[in-house]
């Protein structure tokens, strides 16, 4: 059985601040306006990716699915098109809802997919440019990661030296100094022992 990859995505970004066009839609239709608009975005991104059909039958099914009258949904969608939230040309010519912003966000989300089906008639942006920029970004990230790993490996081994043992001089030049020190200590011990021996002889002589 052939397995087809889905066109839609599991999430889509929403701006934290609405633009004036969406604010005007909300001002005209209240909470219904925002609700229908968000549900349309869910339908676009979740099912079709970067557009969705919105002819008479599609509008009727959509209205029944979200529980609002078809006329209410149609008026809100028409206002969204009029306000520029959806592209008027695509709506009038192909009876679909889409926009350049929707398409740009969608193809940025799916840029890592091996294959993405597109309809050239519906496209409002240069998809190849987005994918090429994505490839450059991924390549740049890979190069930065490789350079970082190389730096870490080098820093771990850079300047490493073997710690000398307790009886091992840190440098060959220390051999002479160590030998001189040993000789001086030996000479001092010899003199001290001779002085002690002379002192003991004198004490024995006095007792004798």
mmCIF file of C-alpha atoms in Angstrom:
data_model
loop_
_atom_site.group_PDB
_atom_site.id
_atom_site.type_symbol
_atom_site.label_atom_id
_atom_site.label_comp_id
_atom_site.label_asym_id
_atom_site.label_seq_id
_atom_site.Cartn_x
_atom_site.Cartn_y
_atom_site.Cartn_z
ATOM 1 C CA UNK A 1 0.000 0.000 0.000
ATOM 2 C CA UNK A 2 1.379 3.409 -0.950
ATOM 3 C CA UNK A 3 1.786 5.795 1.938
ATOM 4 C CA UNK A 4 1.199 9.466 1.233
ATOM 5 C CA UNK A 5 2.633 12.172 3.446
ATOM 6 C CA UNK A 6 0.097 14.639 4.747
ATOM 7 C CA UNK A 7 0.013 18.160 3.378
ATOM 8 C CA UNK A 8 -1.017 19.821 6.624
ATOM 9 C CA UNK A 9 1.006 20.627 9.718
ATOM 10 C CA UNK A 10 0.393 20.073 13.429
ATOM 11 C CA UNK A 11 0.835 23.702 14.471
ATOM 12 C CA UNK A 12 0.989 27.229 13.069
ATOM 13 C CA UNK A 13 2.208 30.510 14.600
ATOM 14 C CA UNK A 14 -0.161 33.263 15.697
ATOM 15 C CA UNK A 15 1.015 36.827 16.277
ATOM 16 C CA UNK A 16 0.686 38.099 19.837
ATOM 17 C CA UNK A 17 -0.788 41.374 18.496
ATOM 18 C CA UNK A 18 -3.483 41.464 15.810
ATOM 19 C CA UNK A 19 -3.007 43.787 12.852
ATOM 20 C CA UNK A 20 -5.534 46.475 11.951
ATOM 21 C CA UNK A 21 -7.301 44.322 9.345
ATOM 22 C CA UNK A 22 -8.085 41.603 11.861
ATOM 23 C CA UNK A 23 -9.084 44.188 14.466
ATOM 24 C CA UNK A 24 -11.546 45.648 11.944
ATOM 25 C CA UNK A 25 -12.967 42.179 11.280
ATOM 26 C CA UNK A 26 -13.471 41.695 15.020
ATOM 27 C CA UNK A 27 -14.990 45.158 15.347
ATOM 28 C CA UNK A 28 -17.533 44.308 12.651
ATOM 29 C CA UNK A 29 -18.457 40.759 13.710
ATOM 30 C CA UNK A 30 -17.353 40.528 17.321
ATOM 31 C CA UNK A 31 -16.168 37.214 18.756
ATOM 32 C CA UNK A 32 -17.681 35.342 15.796
ATOM 33 C CA UNK A 33 -15.268 37.121 13.473
ATOM 34 C CA UNK A 34 -12.194 36.020 15.394
ATOM 35 C CA UNK A 35 -13.573 32.523 15.918
ATOM 36 C CA UNK A 36 -14.302 31.946 12.220
ATOM 37 C CA UNK A 37 -10.962 33.390 11.161
ATOM 38 C CA UNK A 38 -8.994 31.151 13.542
ATOM 39 C CA UNK A 39 -11.011 28.099 12.518
ATOM 40 C CA UNK A 40 -10.300 28.879 8.872
ATOM 41 C CA UNK A 41 -6.575 29.054 9.644
ATOM 42 C CA UNK A 42 -6.830 25.690 11.377
ATOM 43 C CA UNK A 43 -8.536 24.256 8.301
ATOM 44 C CA UNK A 44 -5.905 25.716 5.988
ATOM 45 C CA UNK A 45 -2.780 24.727 7.926
ATOM 46 C CA UNK A 46 -4.134 21.469 9.298
ATOM 47 C CA UNK A 47 -5.739 19.944 6.199
ATOM 48 C CA UNK A 48 -4.374 21.553 3.057
ATOM 49 C CA UNK A 49 -1.207 23.288 4.212
ATOM 50 C CA UNK A 50 -1.259 26.727 2.580
ATOM 51 C CA UNK A 51 -4.825 27.117 1.253
ATOM 52 C CA UNK A 52 -8.285 25.616 1.552
ATOM 53 C CA UNK A 53 -11.216 25.357 -0.892
ATOM 54 C CA UNK A 54 -14.091 27.655 0.017
ATOM 55 C CA UNK A 55 -16.775 27.334 -2.611
ATOM 56 C CA UNK A 56 -20.471 26.969 -1.847
ATOM 57 C CA UNK A 57 -20.325 23.327 -0.731
ATOM 58 C CA UNK A 58 -17.122 23.802 1.274
ATOM 59 C CA UNK A 59 -18.593 26.855 3.008
ATOM 60 C CA UNK A 60 -21.794 24.971 3.873
ATOM 61 C CA UNK A 61 -19.891 22.020 5.362
ATOM 62 C CA UNK A 62 -17.547 24.321 7.261
ATOM 63 C CA UNK A 63 -20.427 26.303 8.769
ATOM 64 C CA UNK A 64 -22.143 23.116 9.926
ATOM 65 C CA UNK A 65 -18.884 21.852 11.403
ATOM 66 C CA UNK A 66 -18.291 24.928 13.573
ATOM 67 C CA UNK A 67 -21.966 25.420 14.458
ATOM 68 C CA UNK A 68 -22.678 28.815 12.884
ATOM 69 C CA UNK A 69 -25.190 29.824 10.168
ATOM 70 C CA UNK A 70 -23.793 29.592 6.650
ATOM 71 C CA UNK A 71 -24.681 33.211 5.878
ATOM 72 C CA UNK A 72 -22.836 34.397 8.967
ATOM 73 C CA UNK A 73 -19.764 32.402 8.007
ATOM 74 C CA UNK A 74 -19.957 33.617 4.398
ATOM 75 C CA UNK A 75 -20.194 37.261 5.471
ATOM 76 C CA UNK A 76 -17.195 36.900 7.797
ATOM 77 C CA UNK A 77 -15.107 35.162 5.128
ATOM 78 C CA UNK A 78 -16.053 37.809 2.557
ATOM 79 C CA UNK A 79 -15.032 40.539 4.996
ATOM 80 C CA UNK A 80 -11.710 38.787 5.646
ATOM 81 C CA UNK A 81 -11.088 38.749 1.902
ATOM 82 C CA UNK A 82 -12.099 42.394 1.567
ATOM 83 C CA UNK A 83 -9.801 43.369 4.432
ATOM 84 C CA UNK A 84 -6.846 41.565 2.841
ATOM 85 C CA UNK A 85 -6.613 38.769 5.400
ATOM 86 C CA UNK A 86 -7.040 36.391 2.458
ATOM 87 C CA UNK A 87 -5.971 37.051 -1.119
ATOM 88 C CA UNK A 88 -8.893 38.450 -3.180
ATOM 89 C CA UNK A 89 -7.520 37.187 -6.521
ATOM 90 C CA UNK A 90 -7.260 33.560 -5.413
ATOM 91 C CA UNK A 91 -10.696 33.730 -3.800
ATOM 92 C CA UNK A 92 -12.421 35.127 -6.885
ATOM 93 C CA UNK A 93 -10.555 33.003 -9.436
ATOM 94 C CA UNK A 94 -10.081 29.670 -7.673
ATOM 95 C CA UNK A 95 -12.551 29.900 -4.751
ATOM 96 C CA UNK A 96 -9.812 29.222 -2.242
ATOM 97 C CA UNK A 97 -8.628 31.024 0.889
ATOM 98 C CA UNK A 98 -4.902 31.753 1.130
ATOM 99 C CA UNK A 99 -2.450 34.634 1.476
ATOM 100 C CA UNK A 100 1.221 35.360 0.968
ATOM 101 C CA UNK A 101 1.776 35.344 4.735
ATOM 102 C CA UNK A 102 0.054 31.972 5.156
ATOM 103 C CA UNK A 103 2.131 30.467 2.354
ATOM 104 C CA UNK A 104 5.401 31.874 3.673
ATOM 105 C CA UNK A 105 4.802 30.520 7.167
ATOM 106 C CA UNK A 106 3.698 27.129 5.849
ATOM 107 C CA UNK A 107 6.733 26.561 3.635
ATOM 108 C CA UNK A 108 9.070 27.703 6.393
ATOM 109 C CA UNK A 109 7.517 25.050 8.659
ATOM 110 C CA UNK A 110 7.759 22.210 6.104
ATOM 111 C CA UNK A 111 11.111 23.190 4.580
ATOM 112 C CA UNK A 112 12.797 20.081 6.049
ATOM 113 C CA UNK A 113 10.380 17.691 4.343
ATOM 114 C CA UNK A 114 11.806 15.664 1.478
ATOM 115 C CA UNK A 115 8.887 16.516 -0.805
ATOM 116 C CA UNK A 116 6.030 19.025 -0.678
ATOM 117 C CA UNK A 117 3.246 19.123 -3.240
ATOM 118 C CA UNK A 118 2.404 22.572 -4.606
ATOM 119 C CA UNK A 119 -0.020 24.058 -7.104
ATOM 120 C CA UNK A 120 1.714 26.773 -9.071
ATOM 121 C CA UNK A 121 -1.570 28.550 -9.794
ATOM 122 C CA UNK A 122 -2.169 29.147 -6.094
ATOM 123 C CA UNK A 123 1.315 30.340 -5.150
ATOM 124 C CA UNK A 124 1.789 33.987 -4.231
ATOM 125 C CA UNK A 125 5.438 33.705 -3.148
ATOM 126 C CA UNK A 126 8.733 32.330 -4.441
ATOM 127 C CA UNK A 127 8.819 28.942 -2.719
ATOM 128 C CA UNK A 128 12.228 28.024 -4.200
ATOM 129 C CA UNK A 129 13.775 31.067 -2.547
ATOM 130 C CA UNK A 130 12.461 30.021 0.871
ATOM 131 C CA UNK A 131 13.762 26.471 0.412
ATOM 132 C CA UNK A 132 17.163 27.678 -0.799
ATOM 133 C CA UNK A 133 17.485 30.027 2.172
ATOM 134 C CA UNK A 134 16.501 27.129 4.432
ATOM 135 C CA UNK A 135 19.239 24.955 2.892
ATOM 136 C CA UNK A 136 21.804 27.701 3.435
ATOM 137 C CA UNK A 137 20.662 28.124 7.023
ATOM 138 C CA UNK A 138 20.916 24.387 7.702
ATOM 139 C CA UNK A 139 24.355 24.242 6.064
ATOM 140 C CA UNK A 140 25.532 27.225 8.104
ATOM 141 C CA UNK A 141 24.285 25.601 11.315
ATOM 142 C CA UNK A 142 26.049 22.353 10.408
ATOM 143 C CA UNK A 143 29.325 24.205 9.727
ATOM 144 C CA UNK A 144 29.044 26.132 12.996
ATOM 145 C CA UNK A 145 28.364 22.918 14.905
ATOM 146 C CA UNK A 146 31.352 21.221 13.255
ATOM 147 C CA UNK A 147 33.609 24.180 14.038
ATOM 148 C CA UNK A 148 32.408 24.209 17.653
ATOM 149 C CA UNK A 149 33.136 20.499 18.050
ATOM 150 C CA UNK A 150 36.609 20.996 16.575
ATOM 151 C CA UNK A 151 37.277 23.858 18.988
ATOM 152 C CA UNK A 152 36.156 21.770 21.952
ATOM 153 C CA UNK A 153 38.356 18.842 20.946
ATOM 154 C CA UNK A 154 41.319 21.139 20.427
ATOM 155 C CA UNK A 155 40.819 22.940 23.717
ATOM 156 C CA UNK A 156 40.705 19.640 25.564
ATOM 157 C CA UNK A 157 44.053 18.515 24.162
ATOM 158 C CA UNK A 158 45.692 21.892 23.694
ATOM 159 C CA UNK A 159 48.626 22.559 26.017
ATOM 160 C CA UNK A 160 48.242 19.215 27.768
ATOM 161 C CA UNK A 161 51.472 18.022 29.436
ATOM 162 C CA UNK A 162 52.365 15.028 31.516
ATOM 163 C CA UNK A 163 52.675 15.716 35.226
ATOM 164 C CA UNK A 164 56.119 14.662 36.470
ATOM 165 C CA UNK A 165 56.343 12.009 39.164
ATOM 166 C CA UNK A 166 57.721 12.705 42.623
ATOM 167 C CA UNK A 167 61.212 11.477 41.719
ATOM 168 C CA UNK A 168 61.190 12.891 38.185
ATOM 169 C CA UNK A 169 62.464 16.414 37.442
ATOM 170 C CA UNK A 170 60.071 18.615 35.488
ATOM 171 C CA UNK A 171 62.826 19.670 33.103
ATOM 172 C CA UNK A 172 66.231 18.149 32.099
ATOM 173 C CA UNK A 173 67.925 21.328 33.317
ATOM 174 C CA UNK A 174 66.793 20.468 36.840
ATOM 175 C CA UNK A 175 69.107 17.455 36.957
ATOM 176 C CA UNK A 176 72.166 19.614 37.698
ATOM 177 C CA UNK A 177 70.385 21.635 40.357
ATOM 178 C CA UNK A 178 69.020 18.465 41.956
ATOM 179 C CA UNK A 179 72.500 16.894 42.021
ATOM 180 C CA UNK A 180 74.045 19.981 43.581
ATOM 181 C CA UNK A 181 71.305 20.047 46.225
ATOM 182 C CA UNK A 182 71.864 16.391 47.069
ATOM 183 C CA UNK A 183 75.615 16.946 47.368
ATOM 184 C CA UNK A 184 75.106 19.934 49.660
ATOM 185 C CA UNK A 185 72.751 17.962 51.896
ATOM 186 C CA UNK A 186 75.134 15.052 52.028
ATOM 187 C CA UNK A 187 78.028 17.325 52.933
ATOM 188 C CA UNK A 188 75.970 18.981 55.651
ATOM 189 C CA UNK A 189 74.990 15.597 57.092
ATOM 190 C CA UNK A 190 78.619 14.452 57.039
ATOM 191 C CA UNK A 191 79.794 17.534 58.887
ATOM 192 C CA UNK A 192 77.021 17.172 61.429
ATOM 193 C CA UNK A 193 77.868 13.508 62.047
ATOM 194 C CA UNK A 194 81.560 14.311 62.450
ATOM 195 C CA UNK A 195 80.766 17.033 64.972
ATOM 196 C CA UNK A 196 78.582 14.639 66.950
ATOM 197 C CA UNK A 197 81.314 12.006 66.913
ATOM 198 C CA UNK A 198 83.887 14.486 68.228
ATOM 199 C CA UNK A 199 81.502 15.565 70.987
ATOM 200 C CA UNK A 200 80.946 11.958 72.073
ATOM 201 C CA UNK A 201 84.704 11.309 72.175
ATOM 202 C CA UNK A 202 85.215 14.357 74.370
ATOM 203 C CA UNK A 203 82.479 13.224 76.788
ATOM 204 C CA UNK A 204 83.983 9.743 77.046
ATOM 205 C CA UNK A 205 87.390 11.205 77.735
ATOM 206 C CA UNK A 206 86.014 13.332 80.564
ATOM 207 C CA UNK A 207 84.270 10.334 82.158
ATOM 208 C CA UNK A 208 87.319 8.156 81.760
#
